[in-house]
Amino acid sequence: MDKIVSKIVALVVPGLVLFVALSATVITTALAAIGPFGILGGIAFLGIIALFSQAITEFGFERIYVQVIKELIKKGETKESILKKIDSYKISKQLKLELKYFLSENCPKDLDNLE
C-alpha cells in the first residue's frame, strides 16, 4: 500500500508543479494580451478598468451618458449626429429613449445652463 501511495505522490507532485507553471503562464499571457505595452500595460489597463467601473457604480450609466451628450453639445455637434451616435451605442432601448428625450429637451436651450 505504501508503494502505491508513493507512486501516486510521485505522479501528483510534478502535476502540481506543471499546474502552477501553467497558471502563471496563463496569467502573464493574459496580462500581456490585454495591455498595450505587455504585462505592465495589462496591469495598468486593469487599473483603468477598475477606475471606470468605480465611476459607473458611483454615478450610474445614465448620468455618464448624459454627461457625454452634454459634452458633445458643448463641442458643437449637431442634434442629428448625436442621435446617430446614440443609435450606435450598445445600450438598452429604454436608455436610448431616455437619452434622446434628454437631447430633445436640452439641445435647443442655452448650453451654459445644462444640468
CSV table of C-alpha atoms in Angstrom, one decimal:
chain,number,residue,atom,x,y,z
A,1,MET,CA,0.0,0.0,0.0
A,2,ASP,CA,2.8,2.4,0.8
A,3,LYS,CA,4.4,1.7,-2.5
A,4,ILE,CA,1.2,2.6,-4.3
A,5,VAL,CA,0.8,5.8,-2.4
A,6,SER,CA,4.4,6.8,-3.1
A,7,LYS,CA,3.9,6.1,-6.8
A,8,ILE,CA,0.7,8.3,-6.8
A,9,VAL,CA,2.5,11.1,-4.9
A,10,ALA,CA,5.4,10.8,-7.4
A,11,LEU,CA,3.0,11.5,-10.2
A,12,VAL,CA,1.0,14.2,-8.4
A,13,VAL,CA,3.8,16.4,-7.4
A,14,PRO,CA,5.1,17.0,-11.0
A,15,GLY,CA,1.5,17.6,-12.0
A,16,LEU,CA,1.1,20.2,-9.3
A,17,VAL,CA,4.3,21.9,-10.4
A,18,LEU,CA,3.1,21.9,-14.0
A,19,PHE,CA,-0.3,23.3,-12.9
A,20,VAL,CA,1.3,26.2,-11.1
A,21,ALA,CA,3.6,26.9,-14.0
A,22,LEU,CA,0.7,26.8,-16.5
A,23,SER,CA,-1.4,29.1,-14.2
A,24,ALA,CA,1.4,31.6,-14.0
A,25,THR,CA,1.9,31.4,-17.8
A,26,VAL,CA,-1.8,31.9,-18.5
A,27,ILE,CA,-1.9,34.9,-16.2
A,28,THR,CA,1.2,36.6,-17.7
A,29,THR,CA,-0.1,35.8,-21.2
A,30,ALA,CA,-3.5,37.3,-20.5
A,31,LEU,CA,-1.9,40.4,-19.0
A,32,ALA,CA,0.3,40.8,-22.0
A,33,ALA,CA,-2.6,40.3,-24.3
A,34,ILE,CA,-4.9,42.9,-22.8
A,35,GLY,CA,-2.2,45.5,-22.3
A,36,PRO,CA,-0.8,47.9,-24.9
A,37,PHE,CA,2.8,47.5,-23.6
A,38,GLY,CA,3.0,43.9,-22.4
A,39,ILE,CA,2.4,42.7,-18.9
A,40,LEU,CA,2.9,46.2,-17.3
A,41,GLY,CA,0.4,47.6,-19.7
A,42,GLY,CA,-2.0,44.9,-18.9
A,43,ILE,CA,-1.7,45.7,-15.2
A,44,ALA,CA,-2.3,49.4,-15.9
A,45,PHE,CA,-5.3,48.5,-18.1
A,46,LEU,CA,-6.8,46.5,-15.3
A,47,GLY,CA,-6.3,49.6,-13.0
A,48,ILE,CA,-8.0,51.8,-15.5
A,49,ILE,CA,-10.9,49.4,-15.8
A,50,ALA,CA,-11.2,49.4,-12.0
A,51,LEU,CA,-11.5,53.2,-12.1
A,52,PHE,CA,-14.1,53.2,-14.8
A,53,SER,CA,-16.2,50.5,-13.0
A,54,GLN,CA,-16.0,52.5,-9.8
A,55,ALA,CA,-17.3,55.6,-11.6
A,56,ILE,CA,-20.1,53.6,-13.2
A,57,THR,CA,-21.2,52.1,-9.9
A,58,GLU,CA,-21.0,55.5,-8.2
A,59,PHE,CA,-22.8,57.5,-10.8
A,60,GLY,CA,-24.7,55.0,-13.0
A,61,PHE,CA,-24.8,54.6,-16.8
A,62,GLU,CA,-27.5,57.2,-17.3
A,63,ARG,CA,-25.6,60.1,-15.7
A,64,ILE,CA,-22.4,59.2,-17.5
A,65,TYR,CA,-24.2,59.0,-20.9
A,66,VAL,CA,-25.9,62.3,-20.1
A,67,GLN,CA,-22.6,63.9,-19.4
A,68,VAL,CA,-21.2,62.6,-22.7
A,69,ILE,CA,-24.2,64.1,-24.5
A,70,LYS,CA,-23.6,67.4,-22.7
A,71,GLU,CA,-20.0,67.5,-23.9
A,72,LEU,CA,-21.0,66.6,-27.4
A,73,ILE,CA,-23.5,69.5,-27.4
A,74,LYS,CA,-20.8,71.9,-26.0
A,75,LYS,CA,-18.3,70.8,-28.7
A,76,GLY,CA,-20.9,71.9,-31.3
A,77,GLU,CA,-22.1,68.5,-32.6
A,78,THR,CA,-25.4,68.7,-34.3
A,79,LYS,CA,-28.5,67.1,-32.9
A,80,GLU,CA,-28.6,64.6,-35.9
A,81,SER,CA,-25.0,63.5,-35.3
A,82,ILE,CA,-25.6,63.0,-31.6
A,83,LEU,CA,-28.8,61.0,-32.4
A,84,LYS,CA,-26.7,58.7,-34.8
A,85,LYS,CA,-24.2,58.2,-32.0
A,86,ILE,CA,-26.9,57.3,-29.5
A,87,ASP,CA,-28.3,54.8,-32.0
A,88,SER,CA,-24.9,53.2,-32.4
A,89,TYR,CA,-24.3,52.8,-28.7
A,90,LYS,CA,-24.7,49.2,-27.4
A,91,ILE,CA,-27.2,50.1,-24.7
A,92,SER,CA,-30.8,49.2,-24.0
A,93,LYS,CA,-33.7,50.7,-26.0
A,94,GLN,CA,-35.0,52.3,-22.8
A,95,LEU,CA,-31.8,54.1,-22.2
A,96,LYS,CA,-31.6,55.2,-25.8
A,97,LEU,CA,-35.1,56.7,-25.5
A,98,GLU,CA,-34.1,58.5,-22.3
A,99,LEU,CA,-31.0,59.9,-23.9
A,100,LYS,CA,-33.0,61.0,-27.0
A,101,TYR,CA,-35.5,62.7,-24.7
A,102,PHE,CA,-32.8,64.4,-22.8
A,103,LEU,CA,-31.3,65.6,-26.1
A,104,SER,CA,-34.6,66.9,-27.4
A,105,GLU,CA,-35.2,68.8,-24.2
A,106,ASN,CA,-31.7,70.3,-23.8
A,107,CYS,CA,-30.3,70.8,-27.3
A,108,PRO,CA,-32.2,73.9,-28.3
A,109,LYS,CA,-31.7,75.5,-24.8
A,110,ASP,CA,-28.8,77.7,-23.7
A,111,LEU,CA,-25.9,75.4,-23.5
A,112,ASP,CA,-24.4,77.0,-20.4
A,113,ASN,CA,-27.4,76.1,-18.3
A,114,LEU,CA,-27.3,72.3,-18.8
A,115,GLU,CA,-27.7,70.4,-15.6
